[in-house]
C-alpha cells in the first residue's frame, strides 16, 4: 500500500504540474495547481465528515453482531458448513483443529465480519501447515481454503451497508441480493478452479497424522489460547454428536439457492425490510438464547465506535490521494482509454478504479468506494453506486490475503493459489456487473426473469 499511495500522489502532482506549465487559463479562473490544492483540502474534510457519519452506523451493526455472536450464531453456521467442508477437504482429519478454525473463518465471512474472520484464517493455515508434508509449499487444502476465503458467500455485507448508510443512501441494504449472487458465483468458480488446477500443478495433498488423532488434537490445542480453544471446540462439536445432520446442511444449502432468485426477483420489495428485520431478528435471537442483549449490544457498539475512529487516518490518507488523482486530471487521463472499452460491458469509468484496485488493497478499495458514493454526481443509489458497493462486498484483497496467510506459515511456493484467487475476483466482478445491470439498467428484466423461471419449472 505504501507504493500505491505514493504512486497516486506522485502521478497527481506531476500531471498537475505539467498542466500548470503548459495550459493557459482565463483570468480569474483557477489554475491546475490551485485546483489540486483545493482538492486536497476538500478531500480531507470529506473523509472526516464521512467517518463521523460512519461511527453511529458502525456501532449499531457491530453491536447487533456481538449479540448474535454471544448467542452462538457463528457456531450454528459453522455446524451447518462442517459436513460440506469435510467433503471438500478429505485430507484434513475430522476433529483436527484446522477444520474448526476453517469453519469459524468461513462462518464469519458469511456474515461479512472480515475482522473476526482473519484470526481464524491465520489459525487455520497454521494448523494446515502441521499436516503439510512439504514445508514451504502450499498444499491443495491450503489453496482451496484460500480460494473459498477470498470469494466466500456473503449473506450480510455489514461494513458496506454501514458505509452506504453513512453516505446518505435511501436503500443501504439494497446490495444484499447483488452481493449474494456475485459471491455465490465467485465461490463456485473458486472451488472448481482450485480442484481443477491442482492437477496441473501436481498433487501436493496433506497427509493424515501418523500419531493417534486424539493425542495429536490434544497436543495442538495445548498451544492455543483458552478463548481460541473454546471457540474452535464449539466448531468441532460434530465429533461429539452435536453437529447438524447432513440433511439439515443440505436443506440449508437448498434454501440458500432458492433465496438467490427470490432476492433477485423481489429485491426492490425486500430491501426496505432488511435493516428493521435484521435489528429485531438478531436481538430476538440473542434474547431467546439467553444473552444479556443490552450489555452485549453496548460492548459491540463500543468496538464499532473504536473501529470507526481507527479508520479515520486511513480514510484521510486514501481519500486525499484519490482526491488529488481526480483533481489533477490523472483519473481521466489514465482511466479514460480503458473505460471506453469497459463501459461497453457495464463497467463505467467511475467504477473501473474499484475493480482494478480491489485485489491489491483493501483500504484503497474502501477509500475508492467512499469517494465514489460520496460524489454528488454519482451517489450511493445510482447504478455506479450499487456496482462499486457490490464489488466491495463480493470481491477480496487477494494479494493481501495471500501475503498474510502464506506469510504466517512461510509458504514460498504458492502453486496455483494466485491464479485461483484472480479467477474468483474476475468472476465476482463479472457477476456484480451482470446482477447490477439486471436490477438498475435493463427495463422489465424482472418480468422476463420470472417468466423464464416459470418456463424452466414447468418444462
Tab-separated table of C-alpha atoms in Angstrom:
chain	number	residue	atom	x	y	z
A	1	UNK	CA	0.000	0.000	0.000
A	2	UNK	CA	2.970	2.339	0.583
A	3	UNK	CA	3.944	2.129	-3.087
A	4	UNK	CA	0.356	2.553	-4.307
A	5	UNK	CA	-0.236	5.568	-2.058
A	6	UNK	CA	2.990	7.297	-3.121
A	7	UNK	CA	2.402	6.475	-6.797
A	8	UNK	CA	-1.064	8.068	-6.772
A	9	UNK	CA	0.216	11.258	-5.103
A	10	UNK	CA	3.300	11.480	-7.346
A	11	UNK	CA	1.386	10.981	-10.588
A	12	UNK	CA	-1.224	13.539	-9.492
A	13	UNK	CA	1.451	16.118	-8.719
A	14	UNK	CA	3.360	15.541	-11.974
A	15	UNK	CA	0.274	15.785	-14.174
A	16	UNK	CA	-0.988	18.887	-12.355
A	17	UNK	CA	2.494	20.429	-12.722
A	18	UNK	CA	2.536	19.724	-16.438
A	19	UNK	CA	-0.902	21.273	-16.848
A	20	UNK	CA	0.161	24.294	-14.759
A	21	UNK	CA	3.120	24.930	-17.052
A	22	UNK	CA	1.562	24.162	-20.425
A	23	UNK	CA	-2.076	25.243	-20.133
A	24	UNK	CA	-3.362	28.785	-20.470
A	25	UNK	CA	-6.290	29.677	-18.249
A	26	UNK	CA	-8.620	32.637	-18.319
A	27	UNK	CA	-8.030	35.498	-15.884
A	28	UNK	CA	-9.652	34.702	-12.567
A	29	UNK	CA	-10.039	31.008	-13.364
A	30	UNK	CA	-8.234	28.550	-11.035
A	31	UNK	CA	-5.026	27.013	-12.292
A	32	UNK	CA	-4.270	23.312	-12.238
A	33	UNK	CA	-2.201	23.549	-9.035
A	34	UNK	CA	-4.877	25.642	-7.337
A	35	UNK	CA	-7.478	23.019	-8.229
A	36	UNK	CA	-5.131	20.336	-6.892
A	37	UNK	CA	-4.605	22.175	-3.606
A	38	UNK	CA	-8.324	22.774	-3.159
A	39	UNK	CA	-8.955	19.102	-3.889
A	40	UNK	CA	-6.557	18.055	-1.133
A	41	UNK	CA	-8.291	20.215	1.495
A	42	UNK	CA	-11.788	19.278	0.371
A	43	UNK	CA	-10.976	15.566	0.356
A	44	UNK	CA	-9.546	15.748	3.862
A	45	UNK	CA	-12.707	17.454	5.127
A	46	UNK	CA	-14.976	14.963	3.367
A	47	UNK	CA	-13.096	11.989	4.805
A	48	UNK	CA	-13.626	13.139	8.393
A	49	UNK	CA	-17.269	14.027	7.713
A	50	UNK	CA	-17.821	10.568	6.271
A	51	UNK	CA	-16.065	8.905	9.219
A	52	UNK	CA	-18.171	10.831	11.732
A	53	UNK	CA	-21.331	9.678	9.992
A	54	UNK	CA	-19.951	6.154	9.938
A	55	UNK	CA	-19.371	5.967	13.709
A	56	UNK	CA	-23.016	5.612	14.687
A	57	UNK	CA	-23.893	3.149	11.944
A	58	UNK	CA	-20.804	1.028	12.592
A	59	UNK	CA	-21.579	0.984	16.313
A	60	UNK	CA	-25.126	-0.181	15.528
A	61	UNK	CA	-24.104	-3.067	13.285
A	62	UNK	CA	-21.230	-4.323	15.416
A	63	UNK	CA	-23.481	-4.109	18.455
A	64	UNK	CA	-26.037	-6.326	16.734
A	65	UNK	CA	-23.372	-8.749	15.554
A	66	UNK	CA	-21.953	-9.002	19.083
A	67	UNK	CA	-25.406	-10.070	20.309
A	68	UNK	CA	-25.547	-12.697	17.547
A	69	UNK	CA	-22.008	-13.857	18.283
A	70	UNK	CA	-22.694	-14.230	22.004
A	71	UNK	CA	-25.862	-16.137	21.140
A	72	UNK	CA	-23.859	-18.676	19.143
A	73	UNK	CA	-24.880	-17.702	15.613
A	74	UNK	CA	-21.345	-18.253	14.288
A	75	UNK	CA	-21.307	-21.716	15.829
A	76	UNK	CA	-24.675	-22.597	14.271
A	77	UNK	CA	-23.436	-21.540	10.832
A	78	UNK	CA	-20.205	-23.454	11.436
A	79	UNK	CA	-22.156	-26.636	12.200
A	80	UNK	CA	-24.142	-26.176	9.005
A	81	UNK	CA	-20.986	-25.718	6.934
A	82	UNK	CA	-18.987	-28.510	8.536
A	83	UNK	CA	-20.398	-31.508	6.562
A	84	UNK	CA	-19.677	-29.693	3.287
A	85	UNK	CA	-16.130	-28.805	4.332
A	86	UNK	CA	-15.432	-32.406	5.375
A	87	UNK	CA	-16.160	-33.421	1.790
A	88	UNK	CA	-14.236	-30.542	0.237
A	89	UNK	CA	-11.186	-31.203	2.446
A	90	UNK	CA	-10.869	-35.007	2.630
A	91	UNK	CA	-7.171	-34.699	3.569
A	92	UNK	CA	-7.946	-32.882	6.821
A	93	UNK	CA	-8.806	-35.349	9.624
A	94	UNK	CA	-12.200	-34.883	11.216
A	95	UNK	CA	-11.670	-33.386	14.663
A	96	UNK	CA	-8.417	-31.667	13.742
A	97	UNK	CA	-8.182	-28.008	14.919
A	98	UNK	CA	-7.690	-26.916	11.296
A	99	UNK	CA	-11.264	-27.912	10.487
A	100	UNK	CA	-12.681	-25.947	13.417
A	101	UNK	CA	-10.680	-22.844	12.528
A	102	UNK	CA	-11.737	-23.062	8.871
A	103	UNK	CA	-15.445	-23.348	9.618
A	104	UNK	CA	-15.275	-20.388	12.005
A	105	UNK	CA	-13.364	-18.319	9.454
A	106	UNK	CA	-15.865	-19.015	6.684
A	107	UNK	CA	-18.828	-18.520	9.041
A	108	UNK	CA	-17.545	-15.045	9.909
A	109	UNK	CA	-17.117	-14.266	6.208
A	110	UNK	CA	-20.724	-15.297	5.531
A	111	UNK	CA	-21.828	-12.546	7.919
A	112	UNK	CA	-19.398	-10.009	6.466
A	113	UNK	CA	-17.227	-9.980	9.607
A	114	UNK	CA	-13.828	-9.668	7.955
A	115	UNK	CA	-12.058	-8.577	11.146
A	116	UNK	CA	-13.304	-11.651	13.007
A	117	UNK	CA	-12.524	-13.954	10.079
A	118	UNK	CA	-8.826	-13.085	9.740
A	119	UNK	CA	-7.592	-14.510	13.100
A	120	UNK	CA	-9.403	-17.786	12.426
A	121	UNK	CA	-7.989	-17.857	8.905
A	122	UNK	CA	-4.412	-17.476	10.122
A	123	UNK	CA	-5.004	-20.159	12.747
A	124	UNK	CA	-6.422	-22.476	10.090
A	125	UNK	CA	-3.351	-22.002	7.905
A	126	UNK	CA	-1.052	-22.736	10.851
A	127	UNK	CA	-2.918	-25.948	11.592
A	128	UNK	CA	-2.988	-26.967	7.914
A	129	UNK	CA	0.772	-26.458	7.824
A	130	UNK	CA	1.158	-29.031	10.595
A	131	UNK	CA	-0.305	-31.563	8.155
A	132	UNK	CA	1.949	-30.360	5.326
A	133	UNK	CA	4.487	-32.998	4.238
A	134	UNK	CA	6.405	-30.408	2.170
A	135	UNK	CA	7.083	-27.335	4.305
A	136	UNK	CA	7.272	-24.087	2.354
A	137	UNK	CA	4.967	-25.362	-0.402
A	138	UNK	CA	1.223	-24.768	-0.381
A	139	UNK	CA	-0.925	-27.891	-0.214
A	140	UNK	CA	-4.137	-28.452	-2.137
A	141	UNK	CA	-6.106	-27.903	1.069
A	142	UNK	CA	-4.377	-24.554	1.708
A	143	UNK	CA	-5.093	-23.333	-1.812
A	144	UNK	CA	-8.730	-24.454	-1.670
A	145	UNK	CA	-9.208	-22.809	1.727
A	146	UNK	CA	-7.785	-19.526	0.464
A	147	UNK	CA	-9.915	-19.786	-2.685
A	148	UNK	CA	-13.099	-20.132	-0.637
A	149	UNK	CA	-11.898	-17.483	1.797
A	150	UNK	CA	-11.265	-14.868	-0.863
A	151	UNK	CA	-14.610	-15.495	-2.562
A	152	UNK	CA	-16.759	-16.538	0.386
A	153	UNK	CA	-20.544	-16.346	0.002
A	154	UNK	CA	-21.649	-13.231	1.877
A	155	UNK	CA	-25.221	-13.012	3.104
A	156	UNK	CA	-24.790	-9.785	5.046
A	157	UNK	CA	-22.066	-7.306	3.933
A	158	UNK	CA	-22.377	-5.281	7.139
A	159	UNK	CA	-19.431	-2.949	6.555
A	160	UNK	CA	-20.598	-1.852	3.109
A	161	UNK	CA	-24.177	-1.391	4.326
A	162	UNK	CA	-22.875	0.828	7.125
A	163	UNK	CA	-20.821	2.937	4.704
A	164	UNK	CA	-23.770	3.334	2.329
A	165	UNK	CA	-25.984	4.420	5.210
A	166	UNK	CA	-23.372	6.959	6.306
A	167	UNK	CA	-23.258	8.292	2.732
A	168	UNK	CA	-26.994	9.006	2.849
A	169	UNK	CA	-28.320	6.073	0.837
A	170	UNK	CA	-32.081	5.643	0.746
A	171	UNK	CA	-31.557	1.898	0.362
A	172	UNK	CA	-28.328	0.953	2.173
A	173	UNK	CA	-29.219	-2.767	2.269
A	174	UNK	CA	-30.072	-2.859	-1.430
A	175	UNK	CA	-26.757	-4.586	-2.145
A	176	UNK	CA	-27.708	-7.725	-0.199
A	177	UNK	CA	-29.195	-9.566	-3.226
A	178	UNK	CA	-26.474	-8.373	-5.611
A	179	UNK	CA	-23.695	-9.352	-3.191
A	180	UNK	CA	-25.253	-12.760	-2.520
A	181	UNK	CA	-25.458	-13.510	-6.238
A	182	UNK	CA	-21.934	-12.286	-7.006
A	183	UNK	CA	-20.292	-14.155	-4.105
A	184	UNK	CA	-22.162	-17.367	-4.911
A	185	UNK	CA	-20.806	-17.231	-8.476
A	186	UNK	CA	-17.246	-16.394	-7.404
A	187	UNK	CA	-17.214	-19.102	-4.717
A	188	UNK	CA	-18.434	-21.753	-7.148
A	189	UNK	CA	-15.763	-20.790	-9.690
A	190	UNK	CA	-13.081	-20.672	-6.952
A	191	UNK	CA	-13.857	-24.222	-5.803
A	192	UNK	CA	-13.977	-25.634	-9.337
A	193	UNK	CA	-10.761	-23.815	-10.307
A	194	UNK	CA	-8.892	-24.939	-7.183
A	195	UNK	CA	-9.880	-28.561	-7.753
A	196	UNK	CA	-9.091	-28.451	-11.480
A	197	UNK	CA	-5.816	-26.522	-11.393
A	198	UNK	CA	-4.466	-28.713	-8.594
A	199	UNK	CA	-3.943	-31.431	-11.204
A	200	UNK	CA	-1.922	-29.116	-13.455
A	201	UNK	CA	0.416	-28.102	-10.625
A	202	UNK	CA	0.851	-31.669	-9.446
A	203	UNK	CA	-0.576	-33.353	-6.396
A	204	UNK	CA	0.606	-31.995	-3.068
A	205	UNK	CA	-2.143	-33.080	-0.713
A	206	UNK	CA	-1.921	-33.083	3.009
A	207	UNK	CA	-1.388	-36.397	4.743
A	208	UNK	CA	-3.132	-37.587	7.846
A	209	UNK	CA	-1.028	-37.572	11.011
A	210	UNK	CA	0.669	-40.843	11.807
A	211	UNK	CA	0.077	-40.303	15.522
A	212	UNK	CA	-3.151	-41.165	17.243
A	213	UNK	CA	-5.615	-38.449	16.162
A	214	UNK	CA	-6.951	-37.756	19.631
A	215	UNK	CA	-3.443	-37.231	21.069
A	216	UNK	CA	-2.489	-35.069	18.089
A	217	UNK	CA	-5.553	-32.847	18.507
A	218	UNK	CA	-4.875	-32.505	22.233
A	219	UNK	CA	-1.236	-31.559	21.657
A	220	UNK	CA	-2.202	-28.929	19.087
A	221	UNK	CA	-4.938	-27.454	21.262
A	222	UNK	CA	-2.468	-27.137	24.134
A	223	UNK	CA	-0.701	-24.451	22.111
A	224	UNK	CA	-3.826	-22.312	21.656
A	225	UNK	CA	-5.199	-19.635	23.935
A	226	UNK	CA	-8.159	-20.518	26.147
A	227	UNK	CA	-10.527	-18.373	24.093
A	228	UNK	CA	-9.378	-19.946	20.819
A	229	UNK	CA	-9.771	-23.450	22.256
A	230	UNK	CA	-13.330	-22.690	23.396
A	231	UNK	CA	-14.382	-21.258	20.034
A	232	UNK	CA	-12.720	-23.971	17.954
A	233	UNK	CA	-14.116	-26.693	20.218
A	234	UNK	CA	-17.589	-25.279	19.614
A	235	UNK	CA	-16.988	-25.524	15.870
A	236	UNK	CA	-15.738	-29.127	16.164
A	237	UNK	CA	-18.687	-30.276	18.257
A	238	UNK	CA	-19.595	-32.694	15.473
A	239	UNK	CA	-17.162	-35.176	16.957
A	240	UNK	CA	-19.398	-35.487	19.998
A	241	UNK	CA	-22.707	-35.794	18.145
A	242	UNK	CA	-23.812	-32.169	18.471
A	243	UNK	CA	-23.478	-31.113	14.826
A	244	UNK	CA	-26.432	-30.908	12.497
A	245	UNK	CA	-27.107	-33.975	10.326
A	246	UNK	CA	-26.098	-33.759	6.698
A	247	UNK	CA	-29.715	-33.466	5.570
A	248	UNK	CA	-30.020	-30.256	7.607
A	249	UNK	CA	-26.940	-28.848	5.855
A	250	UNK	CA	-28.365	-29.901	2.503
A	251	UNK	CA	-31.683	-28.244	3.348
A	252	UNK	CA	-29.881	-25.014	4.319
A	253	UNK	CA	-27.962	-25.088	1.025
A	254	UNK	CA	-31.189	-25.564	-0.939
A	255	UNK	CA	-32.770	-22.657	0.948
A	256	UNK	CA	-29.744	-20.504	0.069
A	257	UNK	CA	-30.067	-21.418	-3.603
A	258	UNK	CA	-33.785	-20.593	-3.517
A	259	UNK	CA	-33.011	-17.322	-1.750
A	260	UNK	CA	-30.899	-16.074	-4.664
A	261	UNK	CA	-33.688	-15.892	-7.303
A	262	UNK	CA	-36.153	-14.643	-4.671
A	263	UNK	CA	-33.892	-11.722	-3.770
A	264	UNK	CA	-33.310	-11.023	-7.459
A	265	UNK	CA	-36.998	-11.025	-8.355
A	266	UNK	CA	-38.269	-9.227	-5.256
A	267	UNK	CA	-35.112	-7.344	-4.288
A	268	UNK	CA	-36.655	-3.886	-4.528
A	269	UNK	CA	-39.568	-5.008	-2.357
A	270	UNK	CA	-37.491	-6.839	0.234
A	271	UNK	CA	-34.609	-4.375	0.671
A	272	UNK	CA	-36.549	-1.827	2.819
A	273	UNK	CA	-37.367	-4.670	5.234
A	274	UNK	CA	-33.799	-5.913	5.630
A	275	UNK	CA	-32.407	-3.496	8.230
A	276	UNK	CA	-35.505	-3.333	10.510
A	277	UNK	CA	-35.864	-7.117	10.317
A	278	UNK	CA	-32.156	-7.535	10.980
A	279	UNK	CA	-32.333	-5.404	14.130
A	280	UNK	CA	-35.361	-7.247	15.510
A	281	UNK	CA	-34.186	-10.680	14.371
A	282	UNK	CA	-30.702	-10.534	15.900
A	283	UNK	CA	-31.955	-9.050	19.164
A	284	UNK	CA	-34.710	-11.676	19.340
A	285	UNK	CA	-32.186	-14.419	18.587
A	286	UNK	CA	-29.939	-13.243	21.419
A	287	UNK	CA	-32.862	-12.878	23.833
A	288	UNK	CA	-34.146	-16.390	23.106
A	289	UNK	CA	-30.613	-17.776	23.547
A	290	UNK	CA	-30.368	-16.180	26.981
A	291	UNK	CA	-27.914	-13.412	26.043
A	292	UNK	CA	-27.894	-10.163	28.001
A	293	UNK	CA	-28.705	-8.325	24.818
A	294	UNK	CA	-28.353	-4.783	26.142
A	295	UNK	CA	-24.887	-5.217	27.635
A	296	UNK	CA	-23.745	-7.299	24.664
A	297	UNK	CA	-25.023	-4.664	22.260
A	298	UNK	CA	-23.193	-1.933	24.187
A	299	UNK	CA	-19.945	-3.942	24.144
A	300	UNK	CA	-20.234	-4.460	20.397
A	301	UNK	CA	-21.176	-0.825	19.803
A	302	UNK	CA	-18.107	0.239	21.760
A	303	UNK	CA	-15.973	-1.899	19.445
A	304	UNK	CA	-17.748	-0.377	16.449
A	305	UNK	CA	-17.011	3.114	17.737
A	306	UNK	CA	-13.340	2.228	18.148
A	307	UNK	CA	-13.171	0.683	14.671
A	308	UNK	CA	-14.757	3.759	13.078
A	309	UNK	CA	-12.334	6.079	14.882
A	310	UNK	CA	-9.349	3.894	13.945
A	311	UNK	CA	-10.106	4.077	10.234
A	312	UNK	CA	-10.256	7.895	10.131
A	313	UNK	CA	-6.494	8.263	9.395
A	314	UNK	CA	-6.736	5.623	6.663
A	315	UNK	CA	-9.753	7.335	5.130
A	316	UNK	CA	-7.972	10.695	5.207
A	317	UNK	CA	-4.887	9.243	3.515
A	318	UNK	CA	-6.619	7.358	0.736
A	319	UNK	CA	-9.361	9.924	0.068
A	320	UNK	CA	-6.788	12.729	-0.165
A	321	UNK	CA	-4.754	10.643	-2.624
A	322	UNK	CA	-7.841	9.844	-4.701
A	323	UNK	CA	-8.976	13.472	-4.498
A	324	UNK	CA	-5.589	14.580	-5.846
A	325	UNK	CA	-5.764	11.944	-8.567
A	326	UNK	CA	-9.159	13.192	-9.693
A	327	UNK	CA	-8.452	16.941	-9.321
A	328	UNK	CA	-5.186	16.735	-11.274
A	329	UNK	CA	-6.901	15.172	-14.269
A	330	UNK	CA	-4.904	11.948	-13.889
A	331	UNK	CA	-8.076	9.931	-13.381
A	332	UNK	CA	-9.489	10.977	-16.753
A	333	UNK	CA	-6.118	10.597	-18.467
A	334	UNK	CA	-5.422	7.060	-17.254
A	335	UNK	CA	-8.903	5.602	-16.823
A	336	UNK	CA	-10.394	7.196	-19.958
A	337	UNK	CA	-8.912	4.844	-22.600
A	338	UNK	CA	-9.845	1.735	-20.590
A	339	UNK	CA	-13.322	2.955	-19.737
A	340	UNK	CA	-14.151	3.335	-23.422
A	341	UNK	CA	-13.908	-0.450	-23.600
A	342	UNK	CA	-15.180	-1.469	-20.153
A	343	UNK	CA	-18.223	0.797	-20.353
A	344	UNK	CA	-19.464	-1.402	-23.193
A	345	UNK	CA	-19.768	-4.311	-20.745
A	346	UNK	CA	-21.365	-2.320	-17.923
A	347	UNK	CA	-18.227	-1.165	-16.089
A	348	UNK	CA	-18.242	2.666	-16.212
A	349	UNK	CA	-15.184	4.850	-15.730
A	350	UNK	CA	-16.112	5.751	-12.143
A	351	UNK	CA	-16.265	2.063	-11.157
A	352	UNK	CA	-13.148	0.947	-13.045
A	353	UNK	CA	-10.643	2.066	-10.332
A	354	UNK	CA	-12.560	-0.039	-7.806
A	355	UNK	CA	-12.368	-3.173	-9.963
A	356	UNK	CA	-8.645	-2.624	-10.576
A	357	UNK	CA	-7.592	-1.808	-7.015
A	358	UNK	CA	-9.789	-4.244	-5.055
A	359	UNK	CA	-7.442	-7.271	-5.455
A	360	UNK	CA	-4.460	-5.107	-4.429
A	361	UNK	CA	-5.540	-3.059	-1.437
A	362	UNK	CA	-8.491	-3.360	0.915
A	363	UNK	CA	-8.069	0.114	2.391
A	364	UNK	CA	-7.536	1.595	-1.064
A	365	UNK	CA	-10.690	-0.034	-2.402
A	366	UNK	CA	-12.605	1.073	0.688
A	367	UNK	CA	-11.442	4.625	0.066
A	368	UNK	CA	-12.492	4.487	-3.583
A	369	UNK	CA	-15.904	3.171	-2.542
A	370	UNK	CA	-16.294	6.006	-0.039
A	371	UNK	CA	-15.113	8.598	-2.562
A	372	UNK	CA	-17.434	7.291	-5.273
A	373	UNK	CA	-20.666	7.138	-3.295
A	374	UNK	CA	-19.868	10.478	-1.648
A	375	UNK	CA	-19.559	12.118	-5.071
A	376	UNK	CA	-22.762	14.165	-5.609
A	377	UNK	CA	-22.639	13.385	-9.314
A	378	UNK	CA	-22.813	9.646	-8.574
A	379	UNK	CA	-24.268	8.955	-5.128
A	380	UNK	CA	-24.807	5.613	-3.385
A	381	UNK	CA	-28.119	4.805	-5.101
A	382	UNK	CA	-27.058	5.137	-8.736
A	383	UNK	CA	-26.043	2.204	-10.929
A	384	UNK	CA	-22.375	3.019	-10.320
A	385	UNK	CA	-23.005	3.388	-6.577
A	386	UNK	CA	-24.626	-0.033	-6.380
A	387	UNK	CA	-21.921	-1.557	-8.572
A	388	UNK	CA	-18.936	-0.325	-6.542
A	389	UNK	CA	-20.734	-1.314	-3.320
A	390	UNK	CA	-21.322	-4.808	-4.670
A	391	UNK	CA	-17.698	-5.058	-5.825
A	392	UNK	CA	-16.510	-4.147	-2.332
A	393	UNK	CA	-18.764	-6.751	-0.729
A	394	UNK	CA	-18.235	-9.560	-3.228
A	395	UNK	CA	-14.511	-9.498	-4.002
A	396	UNK	CA	-11.465	-9.772	-1.779
A	397	UNK	CA	-7.992	-8.261	-1.474
A	398	UNK	CA	-6.391	-11.340	-2.995
A	399	UNK	CA	-2.748	-10.240	-2.837
A	400	UNK	CA	-3.123	-9.137	0.776
A	401	UNK	CA	-4.768	-12.419	1.800
A	402	UNK	CA	-2.060	-14.445	0.080
A	403	UNK	CA	0.680	-12.371	1.692
A	404	UNK	CA	-0.759	-12.512	5.210
A	405	UNK	CA	-1.933	-16.128	5.278
A	406	UNK	CA	1.042	-17.643	3.480
A	407	UNK	CA	3.440	-15.291	5.226
A	408	UNK	CA	2.190	-16.515	8.605
A	409	UNK	CA	3.485	-20.026	7.805
A	410	UNK	CA	6.375	-19.035	5.493
A	411	UNK	CA	4.972	-20.557	2.308
A	412	UNK	CA	7.256	-19.728	-0.618
A	413	UNK	CA	5.722	-21.866	-3.387
A	414	UNK	CA	2.082	-20.825	-3.626
A	415	UNK	CA	1.410	-23.074	-6.652
A	416	UNK	CA	-1.993	-22.225	-8.196
A	417	UNK	CA	-3.284	-20.055	-5.328
A	418	UNK	CA	-2.849	-16.728	-7.156
A	419	UNK	CA	-4.455	-17.997	-10.351
A	420	UNK	CA	-7.468	-19.304	-8.434
A	421	UNK	CA	-7.812	-16.101	-6.421
A	422	UNK	CA	-7.717	-13.880	-9.505
A	423	UNK	CA	-10.212	-16.113	-11.314
A	424	UNK	CA	-12.551	-15.720	-8.345
A	425	UNK	CA	-12.043	-11.932	-8.417
A	426	UNK	CA	-12.765	-11.720	-12.138
A	427	UNK	CA	-15.873	-13.850	-11.674
A	428	UNK	CA	-17.021	-11.645	-8.802
A	429	UNK	CA	-16.609	-8.505	-10.917
A	430	UNK	CA	-18.405	-10.061	-13.889
A	431	UNK	CA	-21.256	-11.347	-11.707
A	432	UNK	CA	-21.575	-7.947	-9.998
A	433	UNK	CA	-21.868	-6.214	-13.389
A	434	UNK	CA	-24.473	-8.715	-14.568
A	435	UNK	CA	-26.666	-8.529	-11.481
A	436	UNK	CA	-26.425	-4.734	-11.105
A	437	UNK	CA	-27.245	-4.310	-14.786
A	438	UNK	CA	-30.201	-6.619	-14.258
A	439	UNK	CA	-31.505	-4.514	-11.382
A	440	UNK	CA	-30.714	-0.974	-12.443
A	441	UNK	CA	-30.259	-0.654	-16.208
A	442	UNK	CA	-32.417	-3.211	-18.023
A	443	UNK	CA	-36.156	-2.356	-18.082
A	444	UNK	CA	-38.730	-5.093	-17.465
A	445	UNK	CA	-35.966	-7.593	-16.746
A	446	UNK	CA	-37.657	-8.752	-13.549
A	447	UNK	CA	-40.738	-9.815	-15.513
A	448	UNK	CA	-38.605	-11.637	-18.065
A	449	UNK	CA	-36.729	-13.448	-15.296
A	450	UNK	CA	-39.939	-14.625	-13.596
A	451	UNK	CA	-41.325	-15.892	-16.921
A	452	UNK	CA	-38.031	-17.682	-17.600
A	453	UNK	CA	-38.034	-19.373	-14.165
A	454	UNK	CA	-41.675	-20.402	-14.620
A	455	UNK	CA	-40.830	-21.886	-18.019
A	456	UNK	CA	-37.892	-23.880	-16.571
A	457	UNK	CA	-40.014	-25.254	-13.715
A	458	UNK	CA	-42.962	-26.230	-15.897
A	459	UNK	CA	-40.862	-27.821	-18.622
